[in-house]
Amino acid sequence: MSKKNIIGIVIAVVVIFWGVSIFNSMVAMDEEVIAQWANVETQYQRRADLIPNLVSTVKGYAAHEKETLEAVVQARAKATSTTIDAGNLNAASIQQFQEAQSGLSSALSRLLVTVEKYPDLKANQNFLELQAQLEGTENRIAVERSRFNNKVKDYNTYIRNLPEKFVAMIAGFEKKTGFAAQEGSENAPKVEF
């Protein structure tokens, strides 16, 4: 075997191992994005699990607010039925999920505004505890969404760098979409008294 052939074989082996190493890094980062998505879903599920208790507590005090309570229940049903395959996180699926969750957030906001009319309910210990848990869950959702976006950013940056980009193209690794602010959220709400 000639010296040129040996050098060629060594270079080919190094390139193959280098490509496999990059591929394995992409797989690991993809799995991190998927795992973080599961954390996001867990917090949204926690919120959904709190809602029936909140609705029941409010119902006891504000039975004639039936329309508001039904809107919360329907929004919860829509939000919990909207699921995404973690292996297929794309802009359309994230947007669909985000819209369902926004609908639930909006219904909950209307419910909490309605509660202001009922001083006895606002003083009810069960309601106060549920409200505190809901507030804590909203904070957890924000944290997990931020972590998810960071994992997506790291993954997207890695697969777009050279020479990793070539391995990503060959292996079929595509850019992922994170959460974005809702349209119009850059404008402060108008408050009138």
XYZ file of C-alpha atoms in Angstrom:
193
model
C 0.000 0.000 0.000
C 1.400 3.353 -0.971
C 1.868 6.309 1.327
C -0.827 8.255 -0.605
C -3.387 5.480 -0.056
C -2.659 5.318 3.662
C -2.996 9.117 3.980
C -6.264 8.982 1.983
C -7.668 6.246 4.239
C -6.644 8.142 7.395
C -8.273 11.340 6.096
C -11.467 9.443 5.169
C -11.633 7.824 8.632
C -11.084 11.199 10.347
C -13.800 12.851 8.217
C -16.249 10.016 8.961
C -15.617 10.190 12.708
C -15.871 13.990 12.587
C -19.217 13.763 10.746
C -20.527 11.167 13.201
C -19.490 13.388 16.120
C -21.366 16.365 14.650
C -24.397 14.173 13.921
C -24.425 12.890 17.500
C -24.234 16.443 18.835
C -27.242 17.397 16.703
C -29.201 14.416 17.968
C -28.399 15.370 21.565
C -29.465 18.983 21.013
C -32.657 17.868 19.260
C -33.464 15.657 22.253
C -32.867 18.603 24.603
C -35.403 20.666 22.644
C -37.916 17.806 22.826
C -37.348 17.352 26.566
C -37.762 21.063 27.194
C -40.976 21.047 25.171
C -42.256 18.346 27.540
C -41.498 20.693 30.453
C -43.534 23.436 28.769
C -46.457 21.067 28.240
C -46.251 19.909 31.862
C -46.749 23.462 33.123
C -49.642 24.077 30.753
C -51.202 20.823 31.974
C -50.734 21.961 35.572
C -52.676 25.118 34.737
C -55.402 23.109 33.029
C -55.664 20.846 36.082
C -56.202 23.844 38.390
C -59.077 25.262 36.343
C -61.862 22.814 37.312
C -61.267 23.566 40.996
C -61.198 27.294 40.316
C -64.424 27.115 38.304
C -66.119 25.052 41.024
C -65.113 27.533 43.710
C -66.325 30.507 41.675
C -69.524 28.701 40.705
C -70.538 28.465 44.346
C -70.394 32.252 44.727
C -71.246 33.486 41.263
C -73.666 30.983 39.786
C -75.274 33.605 37.552
C -71.909 34.195 35.804
C -72.634 31.016 33.853
C -71.469 32.457 30.518
C -68.019 33.351 31.867
C -67.625 29.972 33.579
C -68.641 28.105 30.419
C -66.145 30.134 28.378
C -63.355 29.037 30.733
C -64.410 25.390 30.551
C -64.593 25.492 26.737
C -61.243 27.254 26.446
C -59.695 24.649 28.749
C -61.116 21.832 26.609
C -59.687 23.413 23.458
C -56.301 24.053 25.064
C -55.953 20.505 26.394
C -57.012 18.962 23.086
C -54.391 20.906 21.133
C -51.229 18.831 21.244
C -48.020 18.887 19.266
C -45.750 16.044 18.289
C -42.483 17.042 19.982
C -40.547 15.625 17.049
C -42.357 17.990 14.673
C -42.054 21.410 16.295
C -42.655 23.852 13.480
C -44.014 27.387 13.223
C -47.571 26.291 12.373
C -47.884 23.793 15.225
C -46.366 26.199 17.782
C -48.755 28.940 16.579
C -51.775 26.621 16.868
C -50.748 25.589 20.375
C -50.079 29.177 21.397
C -53.495 30.335 20.100
C -55.303 27.655 22.123
C -53.366 28.584 25.251
C -54.017 32.294 24.629
C -57.734 31.586 24.447
C -57.543 29.933 27.838
C -55.520 32.798 29.295
C -58.071 35.270 27.996
C -60.994 33.305 29.465
C -59.207 33.073 32.812
C -58.592 36.819 32.780
C -62.300 37.461 32.212
C -63.120 35.089 35.062
C -60.750 36.861 37.438
C -62.226 40.240 36.474
C -65.689 38.847 37.223
C -64.493 37.747 40.661
C -63.927 41.398 41.593
C -67.714 41.734 41.963
C -67.795 39.165 44.779
C -65.993 40.257 47.963
C -66.917 37.020 49.772
C -65.314 34.982 47.006
C -62.171 37.129 47.031
C -61.861 36.376 50.763
C -62.483 32.614 50.359
C -59.383 30.655 51.377
C -59.824 27.998 48.662
C -60.130 30.672 46.008
C -57.089 32.546 47.307
C -55.015 29.358 47.291
C -56.148 28.435 43.781
C -55.452 31.958 42.571
C -51.942 31.825 44.080
C -51.297 28.411 42.484
C -52.539 29.695 39.147
C -50.289 32.750 39.384
C -47.326 30.542 40.284
C -48.112 28.253 37.371
C -48.229 31.197 34.958
C -44.744 32.125 36.180
C -43.564 28.533 35.693
C -44.974 28.552 32.167
C -43.031 31.724 31.388
C -39.814 30.204 32.752
C -40.226 26.930 30.832
C -41.087 28.766 27.611
C -37.949 30.860 28.023
C -35.842 27.744 28.605
C -37.449 26.119 25.563
C -36.622 29.151 23.422
C -33.016 29.006 24.637
C -32.723 25.322 23.674
C -34.239 26.079 20.258
C -31.798 28.976 19.780
C -28.814 26.785 20.715
C -29.969 24.023 18.365
C -30.695 26.406 15.474
C -27.358 28.169 15.917
C -25.488 24.870 15.918
C -27.109 23.483 12.766
C -26.547 26.777 10.896
C -22.829 27.033 11.713
C -20.262 25.782 9.239
C -19.293 22.972 8.835
C -22.197 21.581 10.896
C -24.640 23.012 8.360
C -23.505 20.470 5.769
C -24.052 17.544 8.115
C -27.463 18.983 9.095
C -28.505 19.236 5.442
C -27.363 15.680 4.682
C -28.971 14.240 7.838
C -32.223 16.240 7.506
C -31.942 18.384 10.635
C -34.146 21.450 10.168
C -34.551 24.738 11.982
C -37.031 24.663 14.874
C -39.457 27.378 15.948
C -39.691 28.758 19.449
C -42.394 30.779 21.137
C -42.867 34.352 19.994
C -44.784 37.191 21.561
C -48.420 37.391 20.523
C -49.230 39.941 17.855
C -49.991 43.282 19.456
C -48.291 42.444 22.747
C -45.795 45.249 22.167
C -48.627 47.729 22.820
C -49.549 48.413 26.435
C -53.236 47.806 27.197
C -55.375 50.904 27.423
C -56.808 51.370 30.916
C -59.759 53.663 31.450
C -61.537 54.506 34.690
